Every structure is written in structure tokens, then in C-alpha cells.
């Protein structure tokens, strides 16, 4: 199978998708089967790695395959028995269960499931193909096409002193790839990094794999950061940087107050510490506009990272970062990674921003997310009652629940798998054993007609898993 030309490459993921369906259908064993890697398939089919990623993303959404961190993609065995995954790494078990057909997946964090721009993006691509013939396209733009980099720079610019330029923006195939580059360029291997907790497990795993010493700064039950502890850590430890969310921290769903935001910025400046700002959910707050932490810190010691997928959908998996510093090293690392991103798709995303379509979409998406959160809150109160405590989230698509009684949350997780319900145990969001009594639940439950049944199962599992 060979696909040539810019036009074909832009839509080749459909052919790759069909090719992978054939491979999956050939699986006839009761053990998991590893599928070809992104690079292997790209070489075999003569398409870009990003094209392979699109196809795998579609298959994951359909529950045909699942991914395992640092390992690759796997096809489901014929006997998708939950007991097969009773041991081993908890995150691997969650990934495997979430991709199993017929599961009520309440563990995810996919706001765009409520309303994506996938269809709009693909239609715009087809229009752009007619205006950008293959021979007019540069072979490689390792940091992303200028149009999208300029659109992002304009979006993040807020004043003459808080301004960004296209050359400050770098695009990668996905968020994982961008974070890998940041770890190298910032020299984080072997250093100490302060991370808000709970923290996304992707970030934690990447830092762990790089040998970073992670110092967790938990959010308090009142929804605040312990600023006294932060100052003590900055004073006592040789901290390279602090990783915090731009507006709302997820999965906890809380935001810094204006006063605390100023205090954090002052501490970072006092100790000359870099801020690595996670803006993945920065535009998904239910209240707008909301001040960001990056507006208060020294822009010369600031790196911002984010992705399009949470807002636009699975057809826009790219990750990106903004930095005024280290441009030569960043350009070198992106060139070494050889990301081959669809130039037409990047231009289509840029048009969505330039036309105001993204802003319109965000207004609609935020409204739906807020309505879903309100409905989920009512369901939680009805089904779980005083078994859990929670704060209604200020952004995003998840609830962060705390069991009011001491339970074995791993037992809860395993018991629910047997009932085809997937939750995310809180311990996944820590590297030091925090959040053992927490769990994350998604509230993007369109297509989940059995949500009430699932919540009833969670209530029973929490009751049976009580300790003491």
C-alpha cells in the first residue's frame, strides 16, 4: 500500500484506518496482540507518522484498540475478560479497560466529546486542498506552519509587553511529544520540579521516566494552594521550575484566587524560578474571562504548553508550546524529532481561529459543559449521597470525588470493571501515594444511557470496599 502526493497524504488516514481494521480482524487469539508502531506503519505504508496517529485515534475512540504508555497500541483479544487485568500496572489496566467494547467509561477527560469541530475541520481541509497544490508545499516545517503559529501567537498576546510572535510557537505531533522535548530543552533530568497535585498522569509519568524529582504541592480541601508550603519548598530545595495550571487545575477543578495568583507570581520572581504553565484547559472555564498566571510572571522565565484536542476534537491532536527563550535549542529538538504534520490540517486549524469559529465553538462548549456539570452534580447527590464529598468543578469535564469513608479504591476499581464500569482511581494522579481516597469521573456522558446504573454500581462498590 503506497500513498503519494500532498492531497492523498492529507486524507490517507482513511486508507490507513481500513488497513488497520483488516489487521485487527485477523487477530484470533485470547491474548493481547501488539500492533505495528507509528514509525513502522509510516514506513510500510509510505505516509507520515501523524497520518498513522489519526487512524489509531479513531480506532481508540471506537474501542477497537487501546494504547499502553511507552509500549504502543494493542488489539483487543477475543476474550476481553476483566480478570485478565487484575494484576500489573494500574494505569495499563485502566487504558485496557477503557478501550474494551461495551464498557461505561467514566474515567476519561474529553470535553470535546460533547461538541467537536472534527467535521468542520475536515470540510475546511477539502476546501484548502484546492488552493494549496502539492508542489507548492514545503517538504518539511519542523516547528509547524507559519499560519497556525502566527494565529496562536496572536491569541496569547495581551499587551505590548505580554506579546508573542510566530517564532515563539512550536507545534508537535501530540502533547506527549512536545513535553518530551521540553524535558530535554529545560534540562529537567535529575532536577527537582514542584508540581500541583493532583496532576495529570501523562505529565507525572513523563517526568518520572526522565528521572525528575517530583515535589507535589497538594490543593487543600478548601480549594487553595498552600502558599506557605510552596515558599518553604522553594527556600529549602533547589527547584528548577514550578508546574501549575494557567486558570483551573484539573482534575481537582479549582482555580487560584486573584490574591493567591499574585502571591504565587511574586514567589516565583523572588526565587528566580521558571513557570511551566499547563494551558490545556485554560479556555474551558465556565466563567469568562479568567485571569491567567502567565500574565503575572516574568515572561523570560515562562513556558506555556497546551494542545488542540480537548477543544477541537480527535482530528486535531497536535500539542504546542510557547517560549521566548532557547529558540535555537527548541528548533534543533523539533527538527531532530522530524514531526511530519499535515500542513493542510494546520492551515485549517489556523482558519478556525482567524475566522472566530473557535471562539463561537468555545462559547457553546462551555455552556454544554456547565449544564452537564450541573446535571452530574444532581445525579451524584441522588446516587452517592453522603458517600462522597466534592466541589462542583469550575472548568472542564470531570468531577474529583473524595470518599467520606476509608475504602480500598483499587478494590472499587476492580469490582466496577466486572460490572463494565471504568473509573480513574485518585492514586493515578500522584507519585507519592496521595489521593488514595479519591476518584475522577467524567461528566461528558452523552451516549451513556446507563449512567444511573453505573452510579448505583459505584455506590455499592464504595460500600463493599470500606475498611474498618
mmCIF file of N, CA and C in Angstrom, residues 158-220:
data_model
loop_
_atom_site.group_PDB
_atom_site.id
_atom_site.type_symbol
_atom_site.label_atom_id
_atom_site.label_comp_id
_atom_site.label_asym_id
_atom_site.label_seq_id
_atom_site.Cartn_x
_atom_site.Cartn_y
_atom_site.Cartn_z
ATOM 1 N N UNK A 158 -1.499 39.721 24.859
ATOM 2 C CA UNK A 158 -2.493 40.501 25.595
ATOM 3 C C UNK A 158 -2.095 41.958 25.786
ATOM 4 N N UNK A 159 -0.816 42.291 25.506
ATOM 5 C CA UNK A 159 -0.365 43.675 25.666
ATOM 6 C C UNK A 159 0.987 43.811 24.972
ATOM 7 N N UNK A 160 1.492 45.048 24.818
ATOM 8 C CA UNK A 160 2.801 45.224 24.174
ATOM 9 C C UNK A 160 3.934 44.515 24.909
ATOM 10 N N UNK A 161 3.792 44.335 26.220
ATOM 11 C CA UNK A 161 4.843 43.648 26.974
ATOM 12 C C UNK A 161 4.551 42.161 27.157
ATOM 13 N N UNK A 162 3.306 41.783 26.988
ATOM 14 C CA UNK A 162 2.908 40.381 27.077
ATOM 15 C C UNK A 162 2.539 39.903 25.678
ATOM 16 N N UNK A 163 3.514 39.955 24.804
ATOM 17 C CA UNK A 163 3.260 39.634 23.398
ATOM 18 C C UNK A 163 4.078 38.423 22.958
ATOM 19 N N UNK A 164 3.539 37.744 21.963
ATOM 20 C CA UNK A 164 4.187 36.570 21.393
ATOM 21 C C UNK A 164 4.253 36.720 19.879
ATOM 22 N N UNK A 165 5.233 36.065 19.282
ATOM 23 C CA UNK A 165 5.401 36.082 17.837
ATOM 24 C C UNK A 165 5.404 34.642 17.323
ATOM 25 N N UNK A 166 5.185 34.506 16.038
ATOM 26 C CA UNK A 166 5.107 33.165 15.450
ATOM 27 C C UNK A 166 6.353 32.344 15.759
ATOM 28 N N UNK A 167 7.517 32.989 15.807
ATOM 29 C CA UNK A 167 8.764 32.267 16.073
ATOM 30 C C UNK A 167 8.861 31.776 17.510
ATOM 31 N N UNK A 168 7.952 32.237 18.391
ATOM 32 C CA UNK A 168 7.936 31.769 19.783
ATOM 33 C C UNK A 168 7.069 30.529 19.961
ATOM 34 N N UNK A 169 6.400 30.090 18.898
ATOM 35 C CA UNK A 169 5.431 28.997 18.965
ATOM 36 C C UNK A 169 5.987 27.772 18.246
ATOM 37 N N UNK A 170 5.811 26.591 18.865
ATOM 38 C CA UNK A 170 6.332 25.342 18.308
ATOM 39 C C UNK A 170 5.240 24.277 18.390
ATOM 40 N N UNK A 171 5.007 23.587 17.275
ATOM 41 C CA UNK A 171 3.977 22.568 17.213
ATOM 42 C C UNK A 171 4.578 21.183 17.049
ATOM 43 N N UNK A 172 4.004 20.216 17.781
ATOM 44 C CA UNK A 172 4.434 18.834 17.679
ATOM 45 C C UNK A 172 3.262 17.921 17.375
ATOM 46 N N UNK A 173 3.550 16.659 17.130
ATOM 47 C CA UNK A 173 2.519 15.707 16.724
ATOM 48 C C UNK A 173 1.444 15.526 17.781
ATOM 49 N N UNK A 174 1.833 15.590 19.051
ATOM 50 C CA UNK A 174 0.874 15.462 20.146
ATOM 51 C C UNK A 174 1.496 16.073 21.396
ATOM 52 N N UNK A 175 0.721 16.096 22.478
ATOM 53 C CA UNK A 175 1.209 16.719 23.701
ATOM 54 C C UNK A 175 2.380 15.955 24.296
ATOM 55 N N UNK A 176 2.347 14.629 24.211
ATOM 56 C CA UNK A 176 3.445 13.819 24.736
ATOM 57 C C UNK A 176 4.766 14.192 24.071
ATOM 58 N N UNK A 177 4.750 14.315 22.747
ATOM 59 C CA UNK A 177 5.971 14.659 22.033
ATOM 60 C C UNK A 177 6.503 16.024 22.406
ATOM 61 N N UNK A 178 5.607 16.989 22.600
ATOM 62 C CA UNK A 178 6.010 18.338 22.992
ATOM 63 C C UNK A 178 6.620 18.335 24.395
ATOM 64 N N UNK A 179 6.001 17.590 25.311
ATOM 65 C CA UNK A 179 6.526 17.538 26.678
ATOM 66 C C UNK A 179 7.877 16.831 26.730
ATOM 67 N N UNK A 180 8.058 15.811 25.918
ATOM 68 C CA UNK A 180 9.365 15.144 25.844
ATOM 69 C C UNK A 180 10.456 16.138 25.450
ATOM 70 N N UNK A 181 10.153 16.974 24.478
ATOM 71 C CA UNK A 181 11.123 17.979 24.041
ATOM 72 C C UNK A 181 11.397 18.987 25.158
ATOM 73 N N UNK A 182 10.342 19.419 25.846
ATOM 74 C CA UNK A 182 10.523 20.382 26.934
ATOM 75 C C UNK A 182 11.427 19.837 28.033
ATOM 76 N N UNK A 183 11.249 18.568 28.363
ATOM 77 C CA UNK A 183 12.079 17.959 29.401
ATOM 78 C C UNK A 183 13.555 18.022 29.012
ATOM 79 N N UNK A 184 13.833 17.773 27.738
ATOM 80 C CA UNK A 184 15.222 17.824 27.270
ATOM 81 C C UNK A 184 15.752 19.258 27.241
ATOM 82 N N UNK A 185 14.978 20.156 26.652
ATOM 83 C CA UNK A 185 15.457 21.529 26.451
ATOM 84 C C UNK A 185 15.604 22.271 27.776
ATOM 85 N N UNK A 186 14.690 22.041 28.714
ATOM 86 C CA UNK A 186 14.767 22.703 30.013
ATOM 87 C C UNK A 186 15.775 22.049 30.950
ATOM 88 N N UNK A 187 16.334 20.934 30.518
ATOM 89 C CA UNK A 187 17.334 20.258 31.340
ATOM 90 C C UNK A 187 16.769 19.736 32.646
ATOM 91 N N UNK A 188 15.594 19.116 32.597
ATOM 92 C CA UNK A 188 14.918 18.693 33.823
ATOM 93 C C UNK A 188 15.424 17.368 34.382
ATOM 94 N N UNK A 189 16.155 16.606 33.608
ATOM 95 C CA UNK A 189 16.606 15.299 34.083
ATOM 96 C C UNK A 189 17.501 15.462 35.311
ATOM 97 N N UNK A 190 17.084 14.805 36.399
ATOM 98 C CA UNK A 190 17.854 14.863 37.634
ATOM 99 C C UNK A 190 17.590 16.083 38.486
ATOM 100 N N UNK A 191 16.676 16.967 38.064
ATOM 101 C CA UNK A 191 16.393 18.182 38.842
ATOM 102 C C UNK A 191 15.123 17.993 39.677
ATOM 103 N N UNK A 192 14.844 18.979 40.517
ATOM 104 C CA UNK A 192 13.630 18.979 41.325
ATOM 105 C C UNK A 192 12.597 19.910 40.689
ATOM 106 N N UNK A 193 11.383 19.422 40.581
ATOM 107 C CA UNK A 193 10.290 20.190 39.992
ATOM 108 C C UNK A 193 9.094 20.131 40.938
ATOM 109 N N UNK A 194 8.510 21.283 41.235
ATOM 110 C CA UNK A 194 7.284 21.338 42.040
ATOM 111 C C UNK A 194 6.090 21.229 41.111
ATOM 112 N N UNK A 195 5.184 20.316 41.433
ATOM 113 C CA UNK A 195 4.015 20.040 40.596
ATOM 114 C C UNK A 195 2.764 20.104 41.458
ATOM 115 N N UNK A 196 1.750 20.832 41.010
ATOM 116 C CA UNK A 196 0.481 20.835 41.731
ATOM 117 C C UNK A 196 -0.090 19.418 41.739
ATOM 118 N N UNK A 197 -0.813 19.094 42.792
ATOM 119 C CA UNK A 197 -1.337 17.742 42.935
ATOM 120 C C UNK A 197 -2.778 17.808 43.435
ATOM 121 N N UNK A 198 -3.705 17.063 42.779
ATOM 122 C CA UNK A 198 -3.487 16.046 41.756
ATOM 123 C C UNK A 198 -3.033 16.643 40.428
ATOM 124 N N UNK A 199 -2.294 15.806 39.670
ATOM 125 C CA UNK A 199 -1.722 16.234 38.397
ATOM 126 C C UNK A 199 -1.978 15.157 37.351
ATOM 127 N N UNK A 200 -2.136 15.567 36.110
ATOM 128 C CA UNK A 200 -2.385 14.643 35.005
ATOM 129 C C UNK A 200 -1.333 13.538 34.978
ATOM 130 N N UNK A 201 -1.799 12.302 34.813
ATOM 131 C CA UNK A 201 -0.852 11.175 34.890
ATOM 132 C C UNK A 201 0.134 11.151 33.728
ATOM 133 N N UNK A 202 -0.240 11.701 32.567
ATOM 134 C CA UNK A 202 0.705 11.768 31.454
ATOM 135 C C UNK A 202 1.920 12.591 31.852
ATOM 136 N N UNK A 203 1.678 13.742 32.464
ATOM 137 C CA UNK A 203 2.775 14.612 32.883
ATOM 138 C C UNK A 203 3.634 13.925 33.933
ATOM 139 N N UNK A 204 2.992 13.319 34.929
ATOM 140 C CA UNK A 204 3.732 12.649 36.000
ATOM 141 C C UNK A 204 4.603 11.529 35.462
ATOM 142 N N UNK A 205 4.065 10.718 34.562
ATOM 143 C CA UNK A 205 4.829 9.581 34.026
ATOM 144 C C UNK A 205 6.023 10.054 33.202
ATOM 145 N N UNK A 206 5.822 11.082 32.409
ATOM 146 C CA UNK A 206 6.934 11.588 31.606
ATOM 147 C C UNK A 206 8.048 12.140 32.494
ATOM 148 N N UNK A 207 7.685 12.863 33.536
ATOM 149 C CA UNK A 207 8.693 13.392 34.454
ATOM 150 C C UNK A 207 9.405 12.259 35.188
ATOM 151 N N UNK A 208 8.659 11.264 35.629
ATOM 152 C CA UNK A 208 9.261 10.117 36.305
ATOM 153 C C UNK A 208 10.250 9.401 35.391
ATOM 154 N N UNK A 209 9.833 9.131 34.165
ATOM 155 C CA UNK A 209 10.688 8.411 33.221
ATOM 156 C C UNK A 209 11.971 9.171 32.926
ATOM 157 N N UNK A 210 11.918 10.506 33.071
ATOM 158 C CA UNK A 210 13.099 11.332 32.819
ATOM 159 C C UNK A 210 13.980 11.478 34.060
ATOM 160 N N UNK A 211 13.596 10.827 35.157
ATOM 161 C CA UNK A 211 14.406 10.914 36.361
ATOM 162 C C UNK A 211 14.280 12.235 37.081
ATOM 163 N N UNK A 212 13.154 12.919 36.900
ATOM 164 C CA UNK A 212 12.912 14.185 37.592
ATOM 165 C C UNK A 212 12.434 13.897 39.020
ATOM 166 N N UNK A 213 12.934 14.646 39.985
ATOM 167 C CA UNK A 213 12.450 14.509 41.363
ATOM 168 C C UNK A 213 11.221 15.384 41.511
ATOM 169 N N UNK A 214 10.073 14.746 41.634
ATOM 170 C CA UNK A 214 8.797 15.453 41.675
ATOM 171 C C UNK A 214 8.428 15.787 43.115
ATOM 172 N N UNK A 215 8.223 17.079 43.373
ATOM 173 C CA UNK A 215 7.756 17.540 44.684
ATOM 174 C C UNK A 215 6.305 17.962 44.518
ATOM 175 N N UNK A 216 5.410 17.248 45.173
ATOM 176 C CA UNK A 216 3.984 17.516 44.993
ATOM 177 C C UNK A 216 3.492 18.604 45.944
ATOM 178 N N UNK A 217 2.719 19.509 45.386
ATOM 179 C CA UNK A 217 2.105 20.590 46.157
ATOM 180 C C UNK A 217 0.592 20.394 46.087
ATOM 181 N N UNK A 218 0.003 19.754 47.104
ATOM 182 C CA UNK A 218 -1.424 19.421 47.025
ATOM 183 C C UNK A 218 -2.320 20.655 47.155
ATOM 184 N N UNK A 219 -3.439 20.595 46.459
ATOM 185 C CA UNK A 219 -4.509 21.554 46.696
ATOM 186 C C UNK A 219 -5.176 21.200 48.017
ATOM 187 N N UNK A 220 -5.535 22.199 48.774
ATOM 188 C CA UNK A 220 -6.193 21.957 50.063
ATOM 189 C C UNK A 220 -7.664 21.606 49.838
#
